[in-house]
Short mmCIF file of C-alpha atoms in Angstrom, two decimals:
data_model
loop_
_atom_site.label_atom_id
_atom_site.label_comp_id
_atom_site.label_asym_id
_atom_site.label_seq_id
_atom_site.Cartn_x
_atom_site.Cartn_y
_atom_site.Cartn_z
CA MET A 149 13.18 -18.26 -28.99
CA TRP A 150 11.42 -16.98 -32.11
CA SER A 151 8.31 -15.61 -29.94
CA LYS A 152 11.03 -13.57 -27.65
CA VAL A 153 12.60 -11.93 -30.65
CA GLN A 154 9.08 -10.82 -31.84
CA LEU A 155 8.01 -9.66 -28.62
CA VAL A 156 11.45 -7.66 -28.28
CA PHE A 157 10.80 -6.45 -31.83
CA ASN A 158 7.41 -5.11 -31.32
CA THR A 159 8.55 -3.39 -28.23
CA VAL A 160 11.72 -1.48 -29.75
CA LYS A 161 9.81 -0.54 -33.13
CA HIS A 162 7.91 2.11 -31.36
CA LEU A 163 11.43 3.83 -29.73
CA LYS A 164 12.31 7.19 -30.93
CA TRP A 165 15.51 7.36 -32.48
CA THR A 166 16.82 9.51 -29.98
CA GLN A 167 16.10 7.00 -27.36
CA VAL A 168 18.43 4.33 -29.24
CA GLN A 169 20.96 6.81 -29.58
CA TYR A 170 21.40 7.85 -25.97
CA GLN A 171 20.97 4.13 -24.78
CA MET A 172 23.61 3.26 -26.94
CA PHE A 173 26.17 6.29 -25.89
CA TYR A 174 25.54 5.89 -22.09
CA ARG A 175 26.45 2.51 -22.47
CA ILE A 176 29.31 2.73 -24.83
CA ARG A 177 30.27 5.55 -22.30
CA GLY A 178 30.04 3.60 -19.03
CA LYS A 179 31.93 0.35 -20.48
CA LEU A 180 34.78 2.72 -22.01
CA GLY A 181 34.86 4.44 -18.55
CA ILE A 182 34.62 7.82 -19.86
CA LYS A 183 33.66 10.19 -17.34
CA PRO A 184 31.86 13.43 -18.57
CA HIS A 185 33.55 16.74 -17.64
CA LEU A 186 31.84 18.48 -14.54
CA LYS A 187 32.16 22.15 -14.53
CA PRO A 188 33.49 23.33 -11.11
CA TYR A 189 31.10 25.21 -8.37
CA ASP A 190 32.08 28.63 -7.85
CA PHE A 191 30.71 29.98 -4.68
CA ARG A 192 29.07 33.33 -4.64
CA SER A 193 26.56 34.96 -2.43
CA ARG A 194 23.15 34.86 -4.30
CA ASP A 195 19.44 35.70 -3.28
CA GLN A 196 17.33 32.82 -1.88
CA ILE A 197 14.62 32.10 -4.27
CA LEU A 198 11.01 31.83 -3.32
CA VAL A 199 9.54 28.50 -3.92
CA GLY A 200 5.89 27.75 -3.43
CA GLU A 201 5.38 24.56 -1.14
CA ILE A 202 2.13 22.69 -0.85
CA ASN A 203 0.68 21.93 2.48
CA SER A 204 0.45 18.17 2.28
CA SER A 205 0.07 15.29 4.74
CA LEU A 206 1.91 13.16 2.19
CA PHE A 207 5.36 14.21 3.69
CA ASN A 208 4.60 14.15 7.41
CA ASP A 209 4.55 10.38 7.83
CA LEU A 210 7.74 9.61 5.71
CA ILE A 211 10.17 10.32 8.64
CA GLN A 212 10.21 9.54 12.41
CA PHE A 213 12.77 10.05 15.03
CA LYS A 214 12.56 7.20 17.70
CA GLU A 215 15.22 7.59 20.52
CA LYS A 216 18.62 7.01 18.43
CA LYS A 217 16.96 5.47 15.71
CA ILE A 218 15.41 7.21 12.37
CA GLU A 219 12.62 5.47 10.90
CA PHE A 220 11.71 5.90 7.07
CA ASN A 221 8.36 5.04 5.85
CA PHE A 222 7.91 4.69 2.12
CA LEU A 223 5.54 2.62 -0.02
CA ASN A 224 4.04 1.44 3.45
CA LEU A 225 7.10 -0.23 4.24
CA PRO A 226 9.06 0.99 7.27
CA HIS A 227 12.42 0.64 8.22
CA GLN A 228 14.68 2.02 11.03
CA PHE A 229 18.40 2.92 10.87
CA ASP A 230 20.90 4.12 13.71
CA GLY A 231 20.65 7.65 13.64
CA ASP A 232 24.30 8.26 12.25
CA ARG A 233 24.53 5.11 10.10
CA ILE A 234 21.94 5.36 7.33
CA ASP A 235 22.60 2.99 4.72
CA TRP A 236 21.58 4.90 1.74
CA ASN A 237 21.91 1.97 -0.68
CA PHE A 238 19.47 -0.16 1.39
CA ASN A 239 17.41 -2.29 -1.20
CA GLU A 240 15.80 -5.24 0.76
CA TYR A 241 12.19 -3.56 -0.06
CA GLY A 242 13.12 -2.98 -3.82
CA LYS A 243 14.66 -0.56 -5.75
CA LEU A 244 11.47 1.98 -5.82
CA TRP A 245 12.01 2.08 -2.09
CA THR A 246 15.66 2.97 -2.23
CA TYR A 247 14.55 5.80 -4.88
CA ASN A 248 12.20 7.23 -2.28
CA LEU A 249 14.96 7.12 0.31
CA ASN A 250 17.12 8.87 -2.11
CA TYR A 251 14.63 11.60 -3.26
CA PHE A 252 14.54 13.31 0.27
CA GLU A 253 10.93 14.16 0.19
CA PHE A 254 11.24 13.71 3.83
CA LEU A 255 12.90 17.21 4.10
CA LEU A 256 9.37 18.74 3.59
CA SER A 257 7.73 17.00 6.80
CA ASP A 258 6.35 19.74 9.12
CA ASP A 259 7.71 17.23 11.80
CA LEU A 260 11.45 17.71 10.64
CA SER A 261 13.68 20.51 12.27
CA TYR A 262 15.92 22.70 10.54
CA LYS A 263 18.87 21.16 12.45
CA GLU A 264 17.73 17.62 11.76
CA GLY A 265 17.47 18.06 7.93
CA ILE A 266 20.85 19.62 7.69
CA SER A 267 22.38 16.43 9.51
CA LEU A 268 20.62 14.18 7.06
CA ILE A 269 21.79 16.00 4.23
CA GLU A 270 25.54 16.19 5.68
CA ASN A 271 25.16 12.55 6.16
CA TYR A 272 24.33 12.10 2.54
CA ILE A 273 27.31 13.91 1.46
CA ASP A 274 29.61 12.08 3.60
CA ASN A 275 28.30 9.06 2.20
CA TRP A 276 28.60 10.42 -1.40
CA ASP A 277 31.19 7.95 -2.92
CA HIS A 278 29.36 4.89 -2.07
CA LEU A 279 25.99 5.77 -3.83
CA LYS A 280 24.42 3.49 -6.16
CA ASP A 281 20.76 4.21 -7.11
CA GLY A 282 21.01 7.54 -5.67
CA GLY A 283 23.31 8.50 -8.25
CA GLU A 284 21.09 7.82 -11.23
CA PRO A 285 19.51 11.01 -12.95
CA PHE A 286 15.87 10.54 -11.63
CA PRO A 287 16.48 10.34 -7.93
CA ILE A 288 19.10 13.38 -8.35
CA SER A 289 16.36 15.50 -10.07
CA LEU A 290 14.16 14.72 -7.30
CA ARG A 291 16.74 15.26 -4.73
CA THR A 292 17.86 18.40 -6.44
CA ILE A 293 14.36 19.87 -6.29
CA ASN A 294 13.81 18.97 -2.55
CA TRP A 295 17.11 20.31 -1.43
CA ILE A 296 16.62 23.69 -3.01
CA LYS A 297 13.20 23.70 -1.44
CA PHE A 298 14.56 23.18 2.07
CA LEU A 299 17.44 25.27 1.91
CA SER A 300 15.33 27.98 0.36
CA LYS A 301 12.71 27.59 2.99
CA ASN A 302 15.10 27.78 5.86
CA LYS A 303 17.42 30.42 4.08
CA VAL A 304 20.32 28.30 4.55
CA THR A 305 23.72 29.38 3.25
CA ASN A 306 26.28 26.24 3.20
CA GLU A 307 29.11 26.46 0.89
CA ARG A 308 29.78 22.49 1.46
CA ILE A 309 26.22 21.62 0.72
CA ASP A 310 25.81 24.09 -2.39
CA GLU A 311 29.02 22.60 -3.74
CA ARG A 312 27.67 19.16 -3.59
CA LEU A 313 24.25 20.26 -4.84
CA TYR A 314 25.89 22.07 -7.70
CA HIS A 315 28.06 18.69 -8.51
CA GLN A 316 24.47 16.95 -8.64
CA VAL A 317 23.24 19.15 -11.16
CA GLN A 318 26.36 18.89 -13.44
CA LEU A 319 26.07 15.28 -13.19
CA LEU A 320 22.31 15.42 -14.35
CA LEU A 321 23.30 17.48 -17.05
CA ASN A 322 25.45 15.07 -18.18
CA ASN A 323 23.06 12.31 -17.94
CA LEU A 324 19.56 13.65 -19.04
CA GLU A 325 17.20 10.65 -19.41
CA TYR A 326 16.67 10.99 -23.21
CA HIS A 327 16.95 6.99 -23.24
CA LEU A 328 13.89 6.95 -21.52
CA LEU A 329 11.93 10.34 -22.33
CA ALA A 330 8.37 10.82 -20.98
CA ASN A 331 7.80 11.73 -16.89
CA HIS A 332 11.80 11.14 -16.26
CA LEU A 333 12.86 13.75 -18.70
CA LEU A 334 10.16 15.94 -17.64
CA GLU A 335 11.37 15.71 -14.14
CA ASN A 336 15.04 16.38 -15.23
CA ALA A 337 13.71 19.71 -16.86
CA PHE A 338 11.85 20.66 -13.78
CA ALA A 339 15.22 19.99 -11.57
CA LEU A 340 17.17 22.03 -13.87
CA ILE A 341 15.01 24.93 -13.68
CA PHE A 342 15.07 25.00 -9.88
CA ALA A 343 18.93 24.76 -10.10
CA ALA A 344 19.14 27.51 -12.66
CA TYR A 345 17.26 29.94 -10.41
CA TYR A 346 18.81 28.77 -7.24
CA PHE A 347 22.31 29.21 -8.70
CA GLN A 348 21.45 32.00 -10.82
CA ASP A 349 23.22 30.08 -13.55
CA LYS A 350 22.72 31.22 -17.25
CA GLN A 351 24.08 27.88 -18.86
CA ILE A 352 22.07 25.83 -16.94
CA TYR A 353 18.91 28.13 -17.26
CA ALA A 354 19.53 28.18 -21.26
CA ARG A 355 19.30 24.29 -21.09
CA ALA A 356 16.56 23.85 -18.80
CA LYS A 357 14.25 26.50 -20.34
CA ALA A 358 14.64 24.95 -23.88
CA LEU A 359 13.97 21.37 -22.65
CA LEU A 360 11.33 22.04 -20.28
CA LEU A 361 9.21 23.95 -22.94
CA GLN A 362 9.88 21.42 -25.21
CA GLU A 363 8.78 18.57 -22.90
CA LEU A 364 5.49 20.42 -21.68
CA LYS A 365 4.58 21.00 -25.24
CA GLU A 366 4.95 17.28 -26.05
CA GLN A 367 3.30 15.75 -22.65
CA VAL A 368 0.65 17.91 -22.43
CA LEU A 369 -2.13 17.02 -24.47
CA ALA A 370 -4.94 19.36 -26.18
CA ASP A 371 -7.60 18.48 -23.41
CA GLY A 372 -4.97 19.13 -20.65
CA ALA A 373 -3.93 15.61 -19.73
CA HIS A 374 -0.52 14.21 -19.17
CA TYR A 375 0.06 11.74 -22.09
CA GLU A 376 0.94 9.02 -20.00
CA ARG A 377 -2.55 8.97 -19.10
CA SER A 378 -2.19 8.30 -15.60
CA PRO A 379 -4.17 10.58 -12.94
CA MET A 380 -1.66 10.14 -10.62
CA TYR A 381 1.45 11.27 -12.60
CA HIS A 382 -0.62 13.97 -13.95
CA GLN A 383 -1.14 15.44 -10.45
CA ILE A 384 2.49 14.79 -9.80
CA MET A 385 3.61 16.78 -12.95
CA LEU A 386 0.95 19.42 -12.28
CA PHE A 387 2.49 19.93 -8.59
CA ARG A 388 5.94 20.13 -10.40
CA LEU A 389 4.68 22.73 -12.90
CA LEU A 390 3.24 24.93 -10.14
CA ASP A 391 6.31 25.00 -8.34
CA VAL A 392 8.28 26.26 -11.39
CA VAL A 393 5.22 28.99 -11.90
CA SER A 394 5.94 29.79 -8.22
CA ILE A 395 9.61 30.38 -8.81
CA VAL A 396 9.30 32.48 -12.03
CA GLN A 397 6.83 34.51 -10.71
CA ASN A 398 8.45 35.23 -7.40
CA ASN A 399 11.77 36.16 -8.71
CA SER A 400 12.59 38.86 -11.18
CA TRP A 401 15.94 37.10 -12.49
CA LYS A 402 15.11 36.50 -16.35
CA ASN A 403 12.29 38.60 -16.15
CA GLN A 404 9.75 36.05 -15.94
CA GLU A 405 9.78 35.43 -19.64
CA MET A 406 8.87 31.80 -19.49
CA LEU A 407 5.65 32.80 -17.29
CA PRO A 408 3.08 33.18 -19.90
CA GLU A 409 3.85 29.68 -21.36
CA LEU A 410 4.01 27.80 -17.93
CA LYS A 411 0.60 29.64 -16.93
CA SER A 412 -1.11 28.38 -20.08
CA LYS A 413 0.17 24.67 -19.51
CA ALA A 414 -0.55 24.78 -16.05
CA GLN A 415 -4.38 25.91 -16.61
CA VAL A 416 -5.01 23.27 -19.26
CA MET A 417 -3.70 20.97 -16.75
CA LEU A 418 -5.72 22.34 -14.07
CA SER A 419 -8.87 21.96 -16.19
CA TRP A 420 -8.37 18.05 -17.04
CA LEU A 421 -7.61 17.54 -13.45
CA VAL A 422 -11.10 19.20 -12.49
CA ASN A 423 -12.47 16.94 -15.46
CA ILE A 424 -11.32 13.79 -14.18
CA THR A 425 -11.36 14.02 -10.34
CA LEU A 426 -14.61 12.75 -8.62
CA SER A 427 -16.98 14.38 -6.56
CA SER A 428 -15.50 12.60 -3.58
CA GLY A 429 -12.19 14.56 -3.91
CA ASP A 430 -10.39 11.37 -5.16
CA ILE A 431 -9.05 10.53 -8.78
CA PRO A 432 -9.89 7.23 -10.55
CA TYR A 433 -7.32 4.85 -9.95
CA VAL A 434 -6.63 3.74 -13.43
CA LYS A 435 -3.12 2.71 -14.92
CA ASP A 436 -0.53 3.32 -12.83
CA SER A 437 -2.17 5.05 -10.28
CA ALA A 438 -2.28 4.70 -6.47
CA PRO A 439 -3.40 6.62 -3.38
CA ASN A 440 -0.97 8.75 -1.28
CA ILE A 441 1.55 9.09 -3.65
CA ALA A 442 0.77 12.46 -5.22
CA PRO A 443 -0.90 15.54 -3.79
CA LYS A 444 -4.81 15.84 -3.82
CA SER A 445 -6.66 17.43 -6.47
CA SER A 446 -7.78 19.69 -3.77
CA GLU A 447 -4.44 20.67 -2.48
CA LEU A 448 -3.27 21.29 -6.22
CA LEU A 449 -6.44 23.61 -6.88
CA ASN A 450 -5.55 25.67 -3.74
CA TYR A 451 -1.97 25.88 -4.59
CA ALA A 452 -2.82 27.15 -8.05
CA GLU A 453 -5.46 29.50 -6.67
CA SER A 454 -2.78 31.12 -4.39
CA LEU A 455 -0.63 31.54 -7.47
CA GLY A 456 -3.40 33.57 -9.27
CA LEU A 457 -4.00 30.94 -11.78
CA SER A 458 -7.53 30.20 -13.46
CA LEU A 459 -8.85 27.16 -15.05
CA LYS A 460 -9.31 27.18 -18.68
CA ASN A 461 -12.98 26.52 -19.34
CA ASN A 462 -15.10 24.20 -21.73
CA ILE A 463 -12.08 21.78 -22.43
CA LEU A 464 -13.92 18.34 -22.69
CA LEU A 465 -11.96 15.20 -22.40
CA LYS A 466 -10.80 13.92 -25.81
CA GLU A 467 -7.38 13.40 -26.56
CA SER A 468 -6.46 11.41 -23.18
CA GLY A 469 -9.10 8.88 -24.24
CA TYR A 470 -11.14 8.99 -21.18
CA ARG A 471 -14.94 9.82 -21.26
CA TRP A 472 -17.51 10.21 -18.40
CA LEU A 473 -21.12 9.25 -19.17
CA GLN A 474 -23.71 9.95 -16.32
CA SER A 475 -27.02 8.82 -15.17
CA GLY A 476 -28.47 10.55 -12.14
CA ASP A 477 -25.66 10.10 -9.49
CA ALA A 478 -23.82 7.57 -10.94
CA ARG A 479 -20.93 7.79 -13.22
CA LEU A 480 -19.25 5.59 -15.70
CA LEU A 481 -15.64 6.36 -16.71
CA VAL A 482 -14.88 4.83 -20.12
CA ASP A 483 -11.26 4.31 -21.65
CA VAL A 484 -11.27 4.60 -25.27
CA GLY A 485 -7.55 5.19 -25.41
CA GLN A 486 -4.56 3.34 -26.16
CA VAL A 487 -1.01 2.94 -25.28
CA SER A 488 0.74 6.47 -24.78
CA PRO A 489 3.31 7.64 -25.42
CA SER A 490 3.98 4.70 -27.97
CA TYR A 491 7.89 5.14 -27.35
CA GLN A 492 7.28 4.95 -23.49
CA PRO A 493 4.86 2.74 -22.24
CA GLY A 494 5.82 1.91 -18.92
CA HIS A 495 2.96 3.03 -17.03
CA ALA A 496 0.16 1.87 -19.58
CA HIS A 497 -1.65 -1.60 -18.82
CA ALA A 498 -3.50 -3.88 -21.06
CA ASP A 499 -6.88 -2.37 -20.41
CA GLU A 500 -8.24 -1.11 -23.63
CA LEU A 501 -12.17 -0.43 -23.67
CA ASN A 502 -12.08 -0.47 -19.76
CA PHE A 503 -14.88 0.97 -17.59
CA LEU A 504 -15.38 2.00 -14.07
CA LEU A 505 -18.53 2.73 -12.08
CA PHE A 506 -18.86 5.30 -9.31
CA ASP A 507 -21.94 6.06 -7.38
CA LYS A 508 -21.92 9.75 -5.87
CA GLY A 509 -18.27 9.58 -6.16
CA THR A 510 -17.82 6.52 -4.28
CA PRO A 511 -16.10 3.27 -6.36
CA VAL A 512 -18.31 0.54 -7.18
CA ILE A 513 -16.67 -1.20 -10.12
CA VAL A 514 -13.00 -0.94 -10.18
CA ASP A 515 -9.55 -1.92 -11.46
CA THR A 516 -7.87 -4.10 -8.98
CA GLY A 517 -5.39 -1.44 -8.67
CA ILE A 518 -1.40 -1.55 -8.18
CA SER A 519 0.54 -2.57 -5.48
CA THR A 520 4.16 -2.91 -6.48
CA TYR A 521 6.72 -1.48 -9.27
CA GLU A 522 9.12 -4.51 -8.93
CA LYS A 523 9.58 -6.77 -12.17
CA ASN A 524 7.43 -9.66 -10.59
CA ASP A 525 4.19 -11.92 -11.24
CA GLN A 526 2.35 -9.63 -9.18
CA ARG A 527 3.31 -6.48 -11.36
CA GLN A 528 2.62 -8.41 -14.34
CA LEU A 529 -0.93 -9.55 -13.20
CA GLU A 530 -2.17 -5.97 -12.14
CA ARG A 531 -0.95 -4.91 -15.85
CA SER A 532 -2.89 -7.65 -17.18
CA THR A 533 -6.26 -7.38 -19.26
CA SER A 534 -8.02 -9.78 -16.58
CA SER A 535 -7.20 -7.48 -13.75
CA HIS A 536 -9.31 -4.82 -15.57
CA ASN A 537 -12.96 -4.67 -16.55
CA CYS A 538 -12.36 -5.93 -19.96
CA LEU A 539 -12.95 -8.70 -22.53
CA VAL A 540 -10.30 -11.65 -22.44
CA VAL A 541 -9.88 -13.68 -25.60
CA ASN A 542 -7.85 -17.15 -25.26
CA GLY A 543 -6.57 -15.85 -21.86
CA GLU A 544 -4.37 -13.52 -23.37
CA ASN A 545 -3.68 -9.80 -22.93
CA SER A 546 -5.05 -7.43 -25.44
CA SER A 547 -1.74 -5.76 -25.27
CA GLN A 548 1.54 -7.32 -24.47
CA VAL A 549 2.66 -6.13 -21.30
CA TRP A 550 5.88 -7.38 -19.97
CA GLY A 551 9.22 -6.83 -17.98
CA GLY A 552 7.31 -4.64 -15.45
CA PHE A 553 7.42 -1.61 -17.90
CA ARG A 554 7.11 -2.69 -21.42
CA VAL A 555 4.73 -3.35 -23.92
CA GLY A 556 5.25 -5.57 -27.20
CA ARG A 557 2.56 -5.79 -29.61
CA ARG A 558 -0.26 -3.19 -28.62
CA ALA A 559 -3.77 -2.76 -29.45
CA THR A 560 -5.31 0.00 -31.59
CA VAL A 561 -8.68 1.50 -30.78
CA THR A 562 -11.05 2.81 -33.04
CA LEU A 563 -13.80 5.18 -31.86
CA ASN A 564 -17.02 4.83 -33.69
CA LYS A 565 -19.52 6.85 -31.83
CA ASP A 566 -18.75 9.29 -29.08
CA ASN A 567 -21.20 11.73 -27.59
CA ASP A 568 -22.84 12.18 -23.96
CA SER A 569 -25.28 9.21 -24.31
CA ILE A 570 -23.45 6.58 -26.27
CA ILE A 571 -19.76 5.65 -26.79
CA SER A 572 -18.92 2.87 -29.40
CA ALA A 573 -15.55 1.72 -30.21
CA ALA A 574 -13.58 -1.26 -30.95
CA HIS A 575 -9.60 -2.67 -30.50
CA SER A 576 -7.38 -4.76 -32.58
CA GLY A 577 -5.75 -6.53 -29.65
CA TYR A 578 -6.74 -9.70 -30.64
CA LYS A 579 -6.36 -9.63 -34.39
CA PRO A 580 -3.41 -12.22 -34.26
CA LEU A 581 -5.97 -14.68 -32.97
CA GLY A 582 -8.32 -13.73 -35.70
CA ALA A 583 -10.73 -11.66 -33.36
CA LEU A 584 -12.10 -8.03 -33.02
CA VAL A 585 -13.56 -6.75 -29.75
CA GLN A 586 -16.36 -4.25 -29.96
CA ARG A 587 -17.94 -2.44 -27.05
CA THR A 588 -20.80 0.11 -26.79
CA PHE A 589 -21.60 1.89 -23.42
CA LYS A 590 -25.20 3.61 -23.33
CA VAL A 591 -26.80 5.90 -20.81
CA THR A 592 -30.28 4.92 -19.86
CA SER A 593 -32.94 6.44 -17.79
CA ASN A 594 -32.12 4.15 -15.01
CA GLY A 595 -28.57 3.13 -15.42
CA PHE A 596 -25.93 2.03 -18.32
CA ILE A 597 -25.92 -0.84 -20.71
CA VAL A 598 -22.19 -2.12 -21.57
CA GLU A 599 -22.81 -4.17 -24.99
CA SER A 600 -19.42 -6.55 -25.66
CA LYS A 601 -19.03 -8.25 -28.61
CA VAL A 602 -16.20 -10.60 -30.10
CA GLU A 603 -16.15 -11.14 -33.82
CA GLY A 604 -13.87 -13.94 -34.87
CA THR A 605 -13.25 -17.61 -35.81
CA SER A 606 -15.05 -20.51 -33.74
CA GLN A 607 -11.81 -21.34 -31.92
CA LEU A 608 -12.17 -18.11 -29.74
CA ASP A 609 -12.78 -18.63 -26.02
CA ALA A 610 -14.00 -15.05 -24.52
CA SER A 611 -14.43 -14.21 -21.00
CA ALA A 612 -14.54 -10.75 -18.97
CA HIS A 613 -14.27 -10.03 -15.05
CA ILE A 614 -16.15 -7.34 -13.37
CA HIS A 615 -14.34 -6.16 -10.14
CA PHE A 616 -16.30 -4.71 -7.28
CA HIS A 617 -14.64 -2.47 -4.50
CA PRO A 618 -14.00 -4.25 -1.32
CA GLU A 619 -16.44 -2.29 0.43
CA VAL A 620 -19.13 -3.06 -1.88
CA SER A 621 -21.52 -6.17 -0.87
CA VAL A 622 -22.13 -8.53 -3.76
CA VAL A 623 -25.06 -11.14 -3.46
CA LYS A 624 -26.28 -13.19 -6.05
CA ILE A 625 -29.99 -13.30 -6.50
CA SER A 626 -30.39 -15.19 -9.64
CA LYS A 627 -28.38 -17.18 -12.35
CA ASN A 628 -27.35 -13.98 -13.84
CA MET A 629 -28.31 -11.32 -11.65
CA TYR A 630 -26.30 -9.55 -8.67
CA ARG A 631 -27.22 -7.10 -6.04
CA LEU A 632 -24.83 -4.27 -5.29
CA GLY A 633 -26.31 -2.97 -2.16
CA ARG A 634 -29.15 -0.65 -3.50
CA PHE A 635 -28.07 -1.63 -6.93
CA GLU A 636 -28.53 -4.63 -9.24
CA ILE A 637 -26.44 -5.71 -12.41
CA SER A 638 -27.52 -8.24 -14.84
CA ILE A 639 -25.87 -10.18 -17.47
CA GLU A 640 -27.82 -11.14 -20.91
CA PRO A 641 -27.96 -13.61 -22.70
CA VAL A 642 -27.49 -15.89 -19.49
CA ALA A 643 -24.08 -16.94 -19.61
CA GLU A 644 -21.46 -19.00 -17.03
CA CYS A 645 -21.44 -16.39 -14.26
CA PHE A 646 -19.77 -16.70 -10.91
CA LEU A 647 -18.32 -14.37 -8.17
CA GLU A 648 -14.70 -15.13 -6.88
CA SER A 649 -12.38 -13.56 -4.79
CA TYR A 650 -9.43 -11.32 -6.32
CA MET A 651 -6.89 -9.12 -4.41
CA PHE A 652 -7.45 -5.50 -4.70
CA ALA A 653 -4.56 -2.88 -3.77
CA THR A 654 -5.54 -0.05 -1.44
CA GLY A 655 -1.96 1.31 -2.04
CA TYR A 656 1.64 0.10 -2.54
CA ASN A 657 2.27 -3.44 -0.95
CA GLN A 658 -1.29 -3.68 0.66
CA LEU A 659 -3.58 -5.91 -0.96
CA VAL A 660 -7.38 -6.90 0.53
CA GLN A 661 -9.46 -9.44 -0.67
CA ALA A 662 -12.45 -8.29 -2.78
CA LYS A 663 -15.15 -9.77 -5.14
CA ARG A 664 -15.22 -9.74 -8.78
CA LEU A 665 -17.87 -11.39 -11.44
CA THR A 666 -16.30 -13.88 -13.86
CA ILE A 667 -18.10 -14.40 -17.06
CA ASN A 668 -17.16 -17.19 -18.98
CA ARG A 669 -18.08 -18.90 -22.30
CA ILE A 670 -19.24 -15.60 -23.91
CA MET A 671 -18.77 -17.32 -27.12
CA GLU A 672 -21.25 -20.06 -26.11
CA ASN A 673 -21.26 -23.28 -28.37
CA LYS A 674 -18.41 -21.58 -30.44
CA ILE A 675 -21.05 -19.04 -32.05
CA VAL A 676 -19.05 -16.34 -33.85
CA LYS A 677 -20.83 -13.65 -32.45
CA SER A 678 -22.12 -13.03 -29.13
CA SER A 679 -22.61 -10.49 -26.76
CA VAL A 680 -22.60 -9.61 -22.82
CA HIS A 681 -24.90 -6.87 -21.27
CA LEU A 682 -24.35 -4.86 -18.14
CA HIS A 683 -27.73 -3.73 -17.43
CA GLY A 684 -29.10 -0.31 -16.46
CA HIS A 685 -30.64 -2.15 -13.18
CA VAL A 686 -27.24 -0.85 -11.87
CA LEU A 687 -28.91 2.32 -10.67
CA VAL A 688 -32.44 1.11 -9.75
CA ASP A 689 -33.12 2.13 -6.01
CA LYS A 690 -34.46 -0.79 -4.42
CA LYS A 691 -35.90 1.00 -1.41
#
C-alpha cells in the first residue's frame, strides 16, 4: 500500500497546476451533470478554404468496400461491418482502434469516392447520440481536421454536415485537453485553426491562435524537436503544422498574420527531422514510434518544399537529447535525454543512456519497438529498461513506467562530455538502490566503444541486453565475441554472455522473433565497480 502511494505521489508531483485544475473541473462538471453552453450554428455561404494535402499511401489501406460490406484496417487489424450498420463504438480491438475509426482519416484515401465519403459522414451523424469514445476531444480534433479536408477538397456545401461539424467544434472548445496537455492540446489547437478558417469564425480564431502559438512555443525545442522526443510524433505534429501553414498561406482571411511564426517553427522542425532521419529515409523507432503511422520524412520535406519552406541551417541536435556518432558508414544514435515533458510522460520509456546502431541506414542494434497502446503487460514490457540497450540493476526499471502512459520516479541524466568523438553521461535512475550508472560512447577508427559502469554497493546485480534487428544474423564465435554478418561485436572483460530470443515489433499488433545478447553478472563477484565494453570491431569488414 505504501509503495503504491509513493508511486502515485512521484507521478502527480510533476503535474502542472493547470492539469490538476482541469482534471477536477471536468470530473466535477460531469458528476453534477452540468452541460456547457454550445453556441448554435448560423449557416451562411463562405469561401471554401484551400488545404494542402499530402500524397501518402498511409490512407489508402484504411478502408475497402467488399460487396455490401465495409472493411476498416487500423493498427494492422482489419474488421468488416455491414455497409449501413457501422458500429462506431466497436471496441473489441482496444480503444486506440476505436479512436482510429472515429478519426475519419479514411476520408483521405484516393480510393474513396465523394459519394462514399458523404455517406459515411451522414451515417456518423445519424449515430451521433450513441457515440462513446468518438465524443472525446482528441478524436473530435482529428475528425474535425479530416472532415474539413474532405469537404474543402470536394467543395461540399451541406448545411446538415456543417451544423454537426460546428457542434463538434463547440464541444471541443468546452473540453480542451488542459488536463493532459502535450500533443493532445496541440492537436486541439490545430483542429480549432481548421475550424476557424472553415467557418470564418472570429471567436474561434482568437482562441485557436492564442492556444496554437503558445503550445508551439512550449512544445518545439530549440533544436527543432517536438518535446515528447518521439520521432513518429514529431512527424505527425509537423504534418499538422504544414497543413496550417498551407491554410494561412492560401487564404486572405485574417491577412496571414500568423504566417511568419508558423513558418519559423516549421523550418526548425524540418531541420530536426532531417537530422534524425536515416539515409534509408526511415526514422529511428525510439520511444513511442512505429512504422506506417506518420507520413514519411521524404513526404513531409516535399510538402514543405511545395509551400516554399526552407530548412534552418546549422541546427545541431542538442535539447532533444539525441546525438549521432559516426564511423565510416555506420552511425550510433545515443540518447542522453530524460523523461520529457516532465508533466506528461505518456510516450516516454525507461531507456536512459540507450543506443542504436545503423549501418548505411540499415538497423543493426535496435529497441524492441512498440506493438500496443493497451494498458497491459506487453505495453509495460515494451516501455521497460530491459527492452532497450541499457543497463538494468536488480531487475528494476531506471524510471518507473507504469499504467500504460505514466511514470513515477524518474532518472535524471547528467551529461559530462559531448562532442563528435566521445559522449559521456550518467543517470540517477537506480539511486534508490545505491547505484549510479555511467556510460561513455567513443568513436574509433574502425567502429565504436560503449563503456558501461555501475557504481554502488556490493548488493547490486547489473545486467544488460543488446537487441539485434530480426534481419541481422548473429553467430557466436567465442565466449565473448559475436559475428553480425560482416561485423563483429565483443564484450570485455569476459562476462556471462548468451544469445536468447525476444519479440520485435514490426508495427502495431505485429511481433516477430529476433535475437538479443544478454550480459549477466556485470558486477561479477560483487565488485563495486565493473564495466562492459562493446568494442569497435563492430565495423571491421571481414571480407
